[in-house]
Coordinates of C-alpha atoms in Angstrom, one line a residue:
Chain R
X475 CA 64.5 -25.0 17.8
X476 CA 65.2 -21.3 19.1
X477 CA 61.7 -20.2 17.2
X478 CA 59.6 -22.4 19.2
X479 CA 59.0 -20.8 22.1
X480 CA 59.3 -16.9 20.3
X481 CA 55.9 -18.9 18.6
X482 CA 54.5 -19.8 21.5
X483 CA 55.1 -16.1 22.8
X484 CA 53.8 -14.5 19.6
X485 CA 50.3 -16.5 19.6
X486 CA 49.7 -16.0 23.1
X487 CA 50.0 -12.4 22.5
X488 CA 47.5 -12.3 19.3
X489 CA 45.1 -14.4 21.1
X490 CA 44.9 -12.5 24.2
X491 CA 45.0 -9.0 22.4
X492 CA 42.4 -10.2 20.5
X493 CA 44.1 -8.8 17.3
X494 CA 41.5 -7.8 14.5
X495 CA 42.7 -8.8 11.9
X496 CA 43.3 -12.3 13.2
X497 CA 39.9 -12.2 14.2
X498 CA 38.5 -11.7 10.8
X499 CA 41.0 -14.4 9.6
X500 CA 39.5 -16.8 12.2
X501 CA 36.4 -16.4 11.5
X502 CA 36.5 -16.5 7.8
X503 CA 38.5 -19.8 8.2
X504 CA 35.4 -21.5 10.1
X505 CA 32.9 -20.3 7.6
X506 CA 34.5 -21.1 4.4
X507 CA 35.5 -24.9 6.2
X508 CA 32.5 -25.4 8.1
X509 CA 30.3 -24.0 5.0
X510 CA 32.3 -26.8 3.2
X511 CA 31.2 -29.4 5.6
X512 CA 27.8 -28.8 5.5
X513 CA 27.3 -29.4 1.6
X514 CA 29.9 -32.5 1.7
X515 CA 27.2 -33.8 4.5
X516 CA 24.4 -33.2 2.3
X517 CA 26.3 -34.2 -1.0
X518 CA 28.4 -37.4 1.2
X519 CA 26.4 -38.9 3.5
X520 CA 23.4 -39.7 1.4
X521 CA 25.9 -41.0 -1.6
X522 CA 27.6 -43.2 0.8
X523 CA 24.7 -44.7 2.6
X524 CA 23.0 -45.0 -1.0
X525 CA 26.8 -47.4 -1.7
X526 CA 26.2 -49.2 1.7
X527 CA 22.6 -50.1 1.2
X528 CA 22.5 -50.7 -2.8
X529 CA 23.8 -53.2 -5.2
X530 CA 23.6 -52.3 -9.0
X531 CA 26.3 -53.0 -11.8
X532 CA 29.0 -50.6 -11.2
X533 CA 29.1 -50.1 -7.7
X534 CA 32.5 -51.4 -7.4
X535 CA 33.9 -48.6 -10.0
X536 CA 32.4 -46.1 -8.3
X537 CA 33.7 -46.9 -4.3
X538 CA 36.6 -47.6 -6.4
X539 CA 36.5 -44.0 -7.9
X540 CA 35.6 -42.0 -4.6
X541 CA 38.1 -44.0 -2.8
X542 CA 41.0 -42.7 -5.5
X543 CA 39.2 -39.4 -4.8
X544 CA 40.4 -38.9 -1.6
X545 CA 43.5 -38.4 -2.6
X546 CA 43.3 -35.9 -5.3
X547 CA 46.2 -33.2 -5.0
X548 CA 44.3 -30.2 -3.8
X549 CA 46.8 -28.3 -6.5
X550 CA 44.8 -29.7 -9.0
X551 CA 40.7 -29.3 -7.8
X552 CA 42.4 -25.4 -7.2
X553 CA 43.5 -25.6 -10.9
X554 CA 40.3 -27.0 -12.1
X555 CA 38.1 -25.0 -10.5
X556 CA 40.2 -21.8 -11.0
X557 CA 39.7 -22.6 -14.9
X558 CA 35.9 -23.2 -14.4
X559 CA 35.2 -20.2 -12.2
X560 CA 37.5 -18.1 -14.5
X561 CA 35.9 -15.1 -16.1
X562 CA 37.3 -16.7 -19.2
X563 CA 35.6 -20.4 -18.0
X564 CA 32.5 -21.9 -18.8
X565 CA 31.2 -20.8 -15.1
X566 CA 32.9 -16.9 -15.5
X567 CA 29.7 -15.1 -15.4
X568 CA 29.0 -16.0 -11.9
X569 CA 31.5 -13.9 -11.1
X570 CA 32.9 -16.2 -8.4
X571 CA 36.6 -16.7 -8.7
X572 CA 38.9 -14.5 -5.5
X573 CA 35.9 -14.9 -3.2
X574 CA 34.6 -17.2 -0.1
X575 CA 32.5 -19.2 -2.3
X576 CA 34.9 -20.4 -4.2
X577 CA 37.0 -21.4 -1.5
X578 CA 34.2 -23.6 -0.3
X579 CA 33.2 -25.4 -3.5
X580 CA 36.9 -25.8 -3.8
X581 CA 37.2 -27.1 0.0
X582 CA 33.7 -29.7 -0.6
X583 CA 35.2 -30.8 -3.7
X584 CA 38.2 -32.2 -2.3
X585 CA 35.9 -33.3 1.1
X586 CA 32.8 -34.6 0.0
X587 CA 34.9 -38.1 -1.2
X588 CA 36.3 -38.3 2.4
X589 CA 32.9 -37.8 3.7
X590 CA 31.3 -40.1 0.8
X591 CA 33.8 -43.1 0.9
X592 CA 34.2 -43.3 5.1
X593 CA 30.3 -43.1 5.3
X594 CA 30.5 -46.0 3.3
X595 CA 32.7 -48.2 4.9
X596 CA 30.8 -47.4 8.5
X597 CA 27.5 -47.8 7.0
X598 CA 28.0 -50.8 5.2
X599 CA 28.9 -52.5 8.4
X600 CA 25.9 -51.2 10.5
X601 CA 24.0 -52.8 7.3
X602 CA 25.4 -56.0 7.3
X603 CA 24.0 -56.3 10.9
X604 CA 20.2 -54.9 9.8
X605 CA 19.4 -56.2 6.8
X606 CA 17.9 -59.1 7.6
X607 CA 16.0 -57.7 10.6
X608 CA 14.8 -54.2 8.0
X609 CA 14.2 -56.5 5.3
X610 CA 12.1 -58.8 7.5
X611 CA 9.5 -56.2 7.9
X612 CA 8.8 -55.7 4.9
X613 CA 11.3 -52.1 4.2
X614 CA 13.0 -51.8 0.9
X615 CA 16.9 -51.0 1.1
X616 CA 16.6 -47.2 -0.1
X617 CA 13.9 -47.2 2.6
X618 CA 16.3 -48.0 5.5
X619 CA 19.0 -45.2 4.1
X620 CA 17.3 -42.5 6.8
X621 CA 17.4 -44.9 9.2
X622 CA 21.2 -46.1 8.9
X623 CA 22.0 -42.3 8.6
X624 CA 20.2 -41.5 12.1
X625 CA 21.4 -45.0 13.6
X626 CA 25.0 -44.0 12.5
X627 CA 25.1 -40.6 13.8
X628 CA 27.7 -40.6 16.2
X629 CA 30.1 -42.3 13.9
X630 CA 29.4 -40.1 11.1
X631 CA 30.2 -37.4 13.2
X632 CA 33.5 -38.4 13.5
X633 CA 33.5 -39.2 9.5
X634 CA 32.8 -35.2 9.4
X635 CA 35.5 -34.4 11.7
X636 CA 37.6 -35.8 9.4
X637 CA 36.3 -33.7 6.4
X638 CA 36.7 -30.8 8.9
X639 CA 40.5 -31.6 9.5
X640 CA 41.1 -31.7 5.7
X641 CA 39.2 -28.6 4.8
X642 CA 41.0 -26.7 7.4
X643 CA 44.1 -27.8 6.6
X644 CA 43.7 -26.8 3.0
X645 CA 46.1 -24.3 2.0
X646 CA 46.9 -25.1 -2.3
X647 CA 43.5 -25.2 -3.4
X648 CA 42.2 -22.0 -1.5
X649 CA 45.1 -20.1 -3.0
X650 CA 44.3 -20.7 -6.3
X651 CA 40.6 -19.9 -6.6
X652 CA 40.9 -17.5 -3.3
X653 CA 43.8 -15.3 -4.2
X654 CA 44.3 -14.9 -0.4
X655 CA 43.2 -11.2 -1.1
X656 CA 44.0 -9.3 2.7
X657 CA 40.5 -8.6 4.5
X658 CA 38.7 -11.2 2.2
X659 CA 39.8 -14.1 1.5
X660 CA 42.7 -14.7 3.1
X661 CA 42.0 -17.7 5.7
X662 CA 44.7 -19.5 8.2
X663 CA 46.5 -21.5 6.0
X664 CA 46.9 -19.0 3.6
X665 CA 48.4 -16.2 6.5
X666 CA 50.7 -18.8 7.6
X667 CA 51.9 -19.5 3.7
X668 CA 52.6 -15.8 3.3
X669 CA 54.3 -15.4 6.8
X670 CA 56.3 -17.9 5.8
X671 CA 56.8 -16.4 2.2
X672 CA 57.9 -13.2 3.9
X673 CA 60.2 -14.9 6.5
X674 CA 58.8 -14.6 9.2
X675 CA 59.3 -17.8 10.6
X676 CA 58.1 -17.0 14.5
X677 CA 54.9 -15.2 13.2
X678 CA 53.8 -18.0 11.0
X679 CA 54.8 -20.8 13.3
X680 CA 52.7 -18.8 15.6
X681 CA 49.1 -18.8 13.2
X682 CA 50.3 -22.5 12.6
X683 CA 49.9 -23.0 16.7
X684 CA 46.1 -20.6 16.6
X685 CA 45.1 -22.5 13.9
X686 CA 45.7 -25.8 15.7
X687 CA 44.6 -24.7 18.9
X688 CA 40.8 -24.1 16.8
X689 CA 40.8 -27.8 15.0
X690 CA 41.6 -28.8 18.7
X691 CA 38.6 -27.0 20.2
X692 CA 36.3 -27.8 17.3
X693 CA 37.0 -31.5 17.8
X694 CA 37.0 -31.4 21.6
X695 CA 33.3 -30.3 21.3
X696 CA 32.6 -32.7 18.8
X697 CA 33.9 -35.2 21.6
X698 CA 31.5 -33.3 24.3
X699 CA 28.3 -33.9 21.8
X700 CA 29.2 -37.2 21.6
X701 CA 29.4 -37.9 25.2
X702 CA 26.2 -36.1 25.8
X703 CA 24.5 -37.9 22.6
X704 CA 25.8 -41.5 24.2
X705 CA 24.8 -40.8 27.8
X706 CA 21.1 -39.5 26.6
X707 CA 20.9 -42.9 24.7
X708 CA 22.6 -45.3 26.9
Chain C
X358 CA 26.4 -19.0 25.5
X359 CA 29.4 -20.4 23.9
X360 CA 27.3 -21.7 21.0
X361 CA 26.0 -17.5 20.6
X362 CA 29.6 -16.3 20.3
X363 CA 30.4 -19.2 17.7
X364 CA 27.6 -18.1 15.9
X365 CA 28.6 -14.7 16.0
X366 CA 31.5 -15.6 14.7
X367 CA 30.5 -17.6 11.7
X368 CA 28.4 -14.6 11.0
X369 CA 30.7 -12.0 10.8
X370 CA 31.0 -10.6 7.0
X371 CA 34.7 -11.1 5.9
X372 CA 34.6 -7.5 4.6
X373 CA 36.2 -5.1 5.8
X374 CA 35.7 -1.8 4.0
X375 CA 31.9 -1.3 3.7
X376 CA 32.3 1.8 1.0
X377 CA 30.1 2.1 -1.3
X378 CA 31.9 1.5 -4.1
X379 CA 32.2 -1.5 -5.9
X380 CA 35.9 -3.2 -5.5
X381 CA 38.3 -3.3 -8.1
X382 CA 40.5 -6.3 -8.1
X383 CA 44.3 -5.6 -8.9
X384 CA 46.5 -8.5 -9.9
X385 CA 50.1 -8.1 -9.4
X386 CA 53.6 -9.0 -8.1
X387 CA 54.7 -10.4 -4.6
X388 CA 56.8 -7.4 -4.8
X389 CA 54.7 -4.8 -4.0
X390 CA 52.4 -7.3 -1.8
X391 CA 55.2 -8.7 0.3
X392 CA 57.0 -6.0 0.8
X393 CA 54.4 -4.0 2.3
X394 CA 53.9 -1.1 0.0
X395 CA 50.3 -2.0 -0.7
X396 CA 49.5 -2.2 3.2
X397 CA 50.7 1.7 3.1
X398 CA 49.2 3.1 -0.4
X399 CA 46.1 1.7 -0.8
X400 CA 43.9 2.6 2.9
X401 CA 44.9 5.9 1.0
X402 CA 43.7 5.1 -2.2
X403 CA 40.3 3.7 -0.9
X404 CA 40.3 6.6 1.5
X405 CA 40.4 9.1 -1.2
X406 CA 38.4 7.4 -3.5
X407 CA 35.6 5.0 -1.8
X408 CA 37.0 1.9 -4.0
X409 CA 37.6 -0.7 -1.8
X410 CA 41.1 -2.9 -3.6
X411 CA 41.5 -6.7 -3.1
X412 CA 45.0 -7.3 -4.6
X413 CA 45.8 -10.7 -5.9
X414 CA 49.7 -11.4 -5.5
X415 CA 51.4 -13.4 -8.5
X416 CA 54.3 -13.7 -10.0
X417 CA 54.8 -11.0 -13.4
X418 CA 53.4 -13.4 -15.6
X419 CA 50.8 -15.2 -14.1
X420 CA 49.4 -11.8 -12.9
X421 CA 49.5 -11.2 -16.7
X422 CA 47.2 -14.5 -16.9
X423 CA 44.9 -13.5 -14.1
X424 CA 44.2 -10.0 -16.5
X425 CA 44.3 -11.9 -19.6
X426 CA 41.6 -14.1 -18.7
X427 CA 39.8 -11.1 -17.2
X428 CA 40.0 -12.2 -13.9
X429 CA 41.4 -8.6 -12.5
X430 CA 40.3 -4.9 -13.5
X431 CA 43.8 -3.8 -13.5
X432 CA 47.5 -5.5 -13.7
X433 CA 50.1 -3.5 -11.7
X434 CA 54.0 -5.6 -12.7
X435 CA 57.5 -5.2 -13.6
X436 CA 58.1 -6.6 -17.1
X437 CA 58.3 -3.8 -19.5
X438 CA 58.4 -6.0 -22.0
X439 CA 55.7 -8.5 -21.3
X440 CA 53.6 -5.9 -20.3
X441 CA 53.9 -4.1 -23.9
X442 CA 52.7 -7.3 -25.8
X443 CA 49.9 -7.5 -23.2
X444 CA 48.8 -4.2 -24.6
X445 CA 49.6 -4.7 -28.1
X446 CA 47.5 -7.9 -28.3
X447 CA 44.8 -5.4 -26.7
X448 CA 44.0 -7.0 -23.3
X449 CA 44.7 -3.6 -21.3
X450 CA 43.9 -0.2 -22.1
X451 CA 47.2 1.7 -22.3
X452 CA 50.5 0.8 -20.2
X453 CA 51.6 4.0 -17.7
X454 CA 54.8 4.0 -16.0
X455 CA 54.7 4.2 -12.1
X456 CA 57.8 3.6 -10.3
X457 CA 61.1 2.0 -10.1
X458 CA 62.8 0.1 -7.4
X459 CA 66.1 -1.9 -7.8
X460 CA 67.3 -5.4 -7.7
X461 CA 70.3 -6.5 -6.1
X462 CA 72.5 -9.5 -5.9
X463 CA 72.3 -11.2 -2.5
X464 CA 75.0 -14.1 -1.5
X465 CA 76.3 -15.6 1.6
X466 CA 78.7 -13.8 3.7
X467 CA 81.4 -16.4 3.0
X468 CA 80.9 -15.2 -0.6
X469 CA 83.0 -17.8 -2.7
X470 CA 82.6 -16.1 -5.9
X471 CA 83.8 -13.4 -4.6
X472 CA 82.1 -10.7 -5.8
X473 CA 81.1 -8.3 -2.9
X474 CA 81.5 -4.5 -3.6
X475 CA 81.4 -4.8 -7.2
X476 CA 78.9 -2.6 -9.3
X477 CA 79.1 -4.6 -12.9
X478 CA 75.7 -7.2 -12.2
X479 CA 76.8 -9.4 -15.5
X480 CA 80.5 -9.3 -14.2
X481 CA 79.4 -11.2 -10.7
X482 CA 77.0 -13.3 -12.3
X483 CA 79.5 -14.5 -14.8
X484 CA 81.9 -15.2 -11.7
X485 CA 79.1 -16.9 -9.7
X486 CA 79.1 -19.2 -12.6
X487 CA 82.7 -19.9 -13.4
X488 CA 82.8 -20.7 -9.8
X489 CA 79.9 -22.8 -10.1
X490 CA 78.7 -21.0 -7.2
X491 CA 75.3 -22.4 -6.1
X492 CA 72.8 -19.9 -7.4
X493 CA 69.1 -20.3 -6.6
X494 CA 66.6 -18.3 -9.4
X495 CA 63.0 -17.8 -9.0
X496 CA 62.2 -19.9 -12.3
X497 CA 58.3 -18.9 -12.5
X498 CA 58.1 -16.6 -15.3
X499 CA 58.1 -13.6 -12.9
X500 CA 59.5 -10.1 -13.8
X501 CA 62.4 -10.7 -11.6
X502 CA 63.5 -14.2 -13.0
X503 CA 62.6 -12.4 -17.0
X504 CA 65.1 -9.6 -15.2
X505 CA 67.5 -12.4 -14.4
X506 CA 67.4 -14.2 -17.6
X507 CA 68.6 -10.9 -19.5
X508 CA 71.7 -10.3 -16.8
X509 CA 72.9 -13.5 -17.8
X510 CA 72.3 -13.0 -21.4
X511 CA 74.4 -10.0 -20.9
X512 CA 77.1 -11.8 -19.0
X513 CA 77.3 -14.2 -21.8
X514 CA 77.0 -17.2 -19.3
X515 CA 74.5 -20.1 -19.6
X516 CA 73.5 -21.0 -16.2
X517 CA 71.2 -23.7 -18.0
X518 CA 74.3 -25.8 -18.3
X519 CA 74.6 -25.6 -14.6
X520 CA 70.4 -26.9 -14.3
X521 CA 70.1 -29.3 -11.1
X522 CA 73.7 -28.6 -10.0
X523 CA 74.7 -25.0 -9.0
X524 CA 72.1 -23.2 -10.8
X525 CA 68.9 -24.0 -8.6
X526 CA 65.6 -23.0 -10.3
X527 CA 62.9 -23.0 -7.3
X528 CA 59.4 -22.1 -9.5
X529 CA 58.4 -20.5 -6.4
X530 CA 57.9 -16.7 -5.2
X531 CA 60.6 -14.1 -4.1
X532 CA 59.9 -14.8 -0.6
X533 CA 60.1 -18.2 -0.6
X534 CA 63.0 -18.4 -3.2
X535 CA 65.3 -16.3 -0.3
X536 CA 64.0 -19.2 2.6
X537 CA 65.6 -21.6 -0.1
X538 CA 68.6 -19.5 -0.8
X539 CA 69.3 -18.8 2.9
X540 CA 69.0 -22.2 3.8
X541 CA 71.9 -23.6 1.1
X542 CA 74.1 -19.9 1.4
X543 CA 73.5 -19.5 -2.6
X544 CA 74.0 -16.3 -4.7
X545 CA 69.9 -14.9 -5.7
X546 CA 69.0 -11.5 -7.6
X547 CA 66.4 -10.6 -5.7
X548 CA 64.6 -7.1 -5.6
X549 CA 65.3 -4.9 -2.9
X550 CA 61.8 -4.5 -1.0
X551 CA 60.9 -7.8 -0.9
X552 CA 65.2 -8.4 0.8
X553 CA 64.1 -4.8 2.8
X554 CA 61.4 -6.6 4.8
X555 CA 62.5 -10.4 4.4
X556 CA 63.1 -11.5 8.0
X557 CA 64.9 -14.6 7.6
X558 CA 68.3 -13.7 6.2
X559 CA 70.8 -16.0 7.8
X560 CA 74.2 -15.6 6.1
X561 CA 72.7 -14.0 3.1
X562 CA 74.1 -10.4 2.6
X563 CA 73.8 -7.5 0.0
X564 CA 77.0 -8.3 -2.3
X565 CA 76.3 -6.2 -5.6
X566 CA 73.8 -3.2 -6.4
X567 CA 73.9 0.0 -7.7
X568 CA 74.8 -1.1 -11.5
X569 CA 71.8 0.8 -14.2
X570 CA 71.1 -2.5 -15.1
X571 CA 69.2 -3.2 -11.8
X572 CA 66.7 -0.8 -12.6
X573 CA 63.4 -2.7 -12.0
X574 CA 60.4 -1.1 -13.5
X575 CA 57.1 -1.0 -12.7
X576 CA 53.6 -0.4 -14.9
X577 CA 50.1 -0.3 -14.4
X578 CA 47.9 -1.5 -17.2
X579 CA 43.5 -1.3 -17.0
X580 CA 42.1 -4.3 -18.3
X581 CA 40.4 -3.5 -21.8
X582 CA 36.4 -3.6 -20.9
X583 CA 36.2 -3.9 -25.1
X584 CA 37.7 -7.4 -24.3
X585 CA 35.9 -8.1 -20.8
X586 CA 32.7 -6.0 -20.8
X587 CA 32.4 -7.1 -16.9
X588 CA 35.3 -5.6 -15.5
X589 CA 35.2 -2.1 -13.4
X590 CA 36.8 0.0 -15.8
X591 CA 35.7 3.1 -13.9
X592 CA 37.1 2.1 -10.8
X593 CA 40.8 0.4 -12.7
X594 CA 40.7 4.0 -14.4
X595 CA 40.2 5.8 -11.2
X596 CA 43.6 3.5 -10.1
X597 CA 45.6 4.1 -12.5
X598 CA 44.7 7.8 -12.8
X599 CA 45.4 8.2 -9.0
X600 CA 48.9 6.2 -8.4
X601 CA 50.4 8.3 -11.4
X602 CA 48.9 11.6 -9.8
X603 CA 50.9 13.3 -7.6
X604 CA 48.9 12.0 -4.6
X605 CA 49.7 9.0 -5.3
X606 CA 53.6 9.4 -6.1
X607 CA 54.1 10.9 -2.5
X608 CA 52.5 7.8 -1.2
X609 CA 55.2 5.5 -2.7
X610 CA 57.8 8.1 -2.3
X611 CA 56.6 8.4 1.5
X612 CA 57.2 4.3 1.9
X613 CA 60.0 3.3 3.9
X614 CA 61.0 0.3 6.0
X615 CA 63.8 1.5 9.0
X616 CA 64.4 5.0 6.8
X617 CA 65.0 3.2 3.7
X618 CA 62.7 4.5 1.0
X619 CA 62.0 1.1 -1.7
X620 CA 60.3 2.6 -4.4
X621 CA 61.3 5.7 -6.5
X622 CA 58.4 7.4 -8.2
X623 CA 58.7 8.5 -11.9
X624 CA 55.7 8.4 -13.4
X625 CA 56.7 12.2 -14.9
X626 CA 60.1 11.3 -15.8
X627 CA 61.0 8.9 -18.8
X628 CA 61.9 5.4 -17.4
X629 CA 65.1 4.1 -17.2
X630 CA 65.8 1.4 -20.3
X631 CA 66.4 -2.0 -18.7
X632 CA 69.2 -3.7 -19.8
X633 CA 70.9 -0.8 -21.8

């Protein structure tokens, strides 16, 4: 691959010139995904822990549901929120279609199931180890939902990570309801899908390497919280 | 400290031009997007005028959507004929003519149909598809493939019959059509800013322009406010006013990628007919 190290050359060079435009790229790539993040933890977490703790009729169809979820094309959540947010939608007054916010409802649509279903799975496991001890004081299941969610912190962090990576990631969805409109809503993935539209090869193989260079610090952080979390409790 | 300059980061308003305007939102064609024109006309528009533009690139027809469905405040494409019935059915105010640029029939070096040097567009394309040439066509409803569809009408060839073998329809963007054409060495009509500034040509080589029929051109249409009472009409007025001004002529005329000017103003001239 001749491109490969031209890429290597080219991101260097827009990292350490601190290029402006990239800048603003960055950073509306971290807001829009991190934003994302935030309301699939508040939306997730509690739903999954709610699935690990509870039994009622239906519970099955619904972990059944969110796991099926995970995979939804982000083509189509674009499409269907494009058609909501569309000044010709049911939503059109807000006004919200081509901007950030709808880049992040699109981006916690398609992440709050990854956050819901893997909270799930880790929680229901923690459970099965403290039910009898919760239940033997007296506390109700819904009751121990805080607790599992503070017990479970570390894991879940690495259940957001993962909501992180997707969001990130995302380039069909935020093209659809962002427009990837230059000095607004045009984010990483969508730079790189236009580099590449244009061909320009080096220069999008280059934002590809920036891009992955952030999910790589982000996570290597996440990593050092961990670390410091574990060693405060231990 | 670290955590400061992340949070300085995540702060930062994604906004760029803080006129006091409000923005008007322009849907329209890879085209003018890809090719760079916009990046040169409009700092001089907003300049001028204080109205920050966000421009939505699409295909012809789907930017036709995006103004149907009153999602833009203006639509700025190359269909002449879609963009009439868009008017007629009274989604936009009143159509003006803009400029023209041409399209041109790109093909590997190797050019087995051979048709390089030849002016007649229907003439090549008819050869492209007696030699069952492979021949990849944008396929998405966009002014260039509804410009495509009517040279082979005029060739009198059916590249349907051709579907899945030599006639490859990509549904995809001009930019990413040529990656696909480049990377089999197929025949593509393609227009010539987008090929101007394409960096990723491989084989693929300039074989036929020049013929009338090649004329490619563009209109800019406001979005009726009778039919979406939100939009900025002001401000899609102010556009279209301004890019058919002479201002705004010289800045298209003045556009050039290595000395080679793409688009031709004419918004005082009558247009050429397509496909006459």
């Amino acid at each position: 691959m001749p491109g490969l190290s031209e890429a290597f050359g080219l991101a260097l060079g827009l990292v350490l010139a601190g290029d402006a435009a990239l800048t603003r790229i960055v950073a509306l790539s971290l807001r829009v995904s991190l934003t994302a993040v935030l309301v699939a933890a508040a939306l997730g977490l509690p739903l999954g822990a709610l699935l690990a703790v509870a039994r009622f009729p239906g519970r099955q169809t619904v972990i059944v549901a969110l796991n099926a979820l995970m995979g939804l094309p982000p083509v189509v959540a674009g499409l269907l929120i494009y058609l909501l947010l569309s000044r010709s939608g049911p939503l059109g007054s807000w006004g919200l279609l081509f901007t950030p916010t709808a880049m992040v409802v699109a981006q916690a649509v398609l992440i709050t199931p990854i956050v819901a279903a893997l909270a799930r799975q880790v929680l229901e496991s923690m459970w099965e180890d403290y039910a009898e001890q919760l239940r033997s004081l007296g506390s109700s299941a819904l009751r121990a939902v805080p607790t599992l969610l503070w017990d479970g912190r570390i894991a879940l962090l690495t259940v957001l990570l993962a909501g992180f990576g997707r969001a990130s990631a995302e380039v069909g969805a935020v093209m659809i309801v962002g427009g990837n409109i230059e000095g607004f809503t045009r984010v990483m993935t969508t730079a790189i899908a236009l580099e590449t539209s244009k061909g320009d090869l080096p220069l999008a193989l280059a934002l590809g390497m920036v891009l992955m260079a952030i999910v790589l610090t982000v996570n290597a952080a996440a990593q050092l919280l961990r670390e410091w979390a574990a060693r405060r409790l231990g | 400290m670290f955590r400061r300059s992340l949070l300085a980061l995540l702060l930062l308003a994604p906004v760029a031009v803080s006129a006091q305007e409000r923005p008007i939102t322009v849907s329209s064609t890879t085209s003018t997007e890809q090719s760079g024109l916009f990046g040169h006309i409009l700092p001089i528009f907003t300049r001028e005028t204080g109205i920050p533009v966000r421009v939505v690139a699409l295909g012809t027809g789907q930017a036709l959507d995006v103004g149907r469905r009153g999602d833009a405040d203006v639509v700025f494409v190359h269909d002449r004929a879609a963009e009439e019935r868009f008017v007629a059915e009274g989604f936009g105010t009143e159509r003006r003519h803009v400029m023209f640029n041409d399209f041109v029939i790109i093909g590997p070096a190797a050019d087995p149909a051979g048709i390089a040097g030849g002016r007649d567009a229907p003439a090549a394309l008819r050869r492209i598809a007696d030699s069952r040439a492979a021949f990849v066509s944008r396929g998405d409803r966009s002014g260039t493939h509804a410009a495509e569809l009517r040279l082979w009408q005029a060739a009198g060839a059916d590249p349907v019959a051709g579907r899945g073998q030599w006639y490859r329809e990509v549904g995809q963007g001009m930019g990413p059509a040529l990656n696909t054409a480049a990377a089999q060495n197929a025949y593509i009509l393609a227009d010539r800013g987008t090929w101007l500034s394409f960096r990723n040509r491989q084989e693929l080589r300039v074989l036929v322009e020049g013929d009338e029929r090649l004329f490619n051109q563009y209109g800019v249409i406001p979005v009726n406010p009778q039919r979406h009472p939100h939009v900025n009409a002001a401000g899609a007025r102010r556009f279209a006013d301004w890019i058919v001004s002479p201002a705004g002529q010289a800045a298209i005329a003045a556009y050039r990628i290595n000395g080679d000017q793409l688009f031709f103003p004419n918004a005082d001239r009558p247009e050429p007919a397509p496909g006459s």
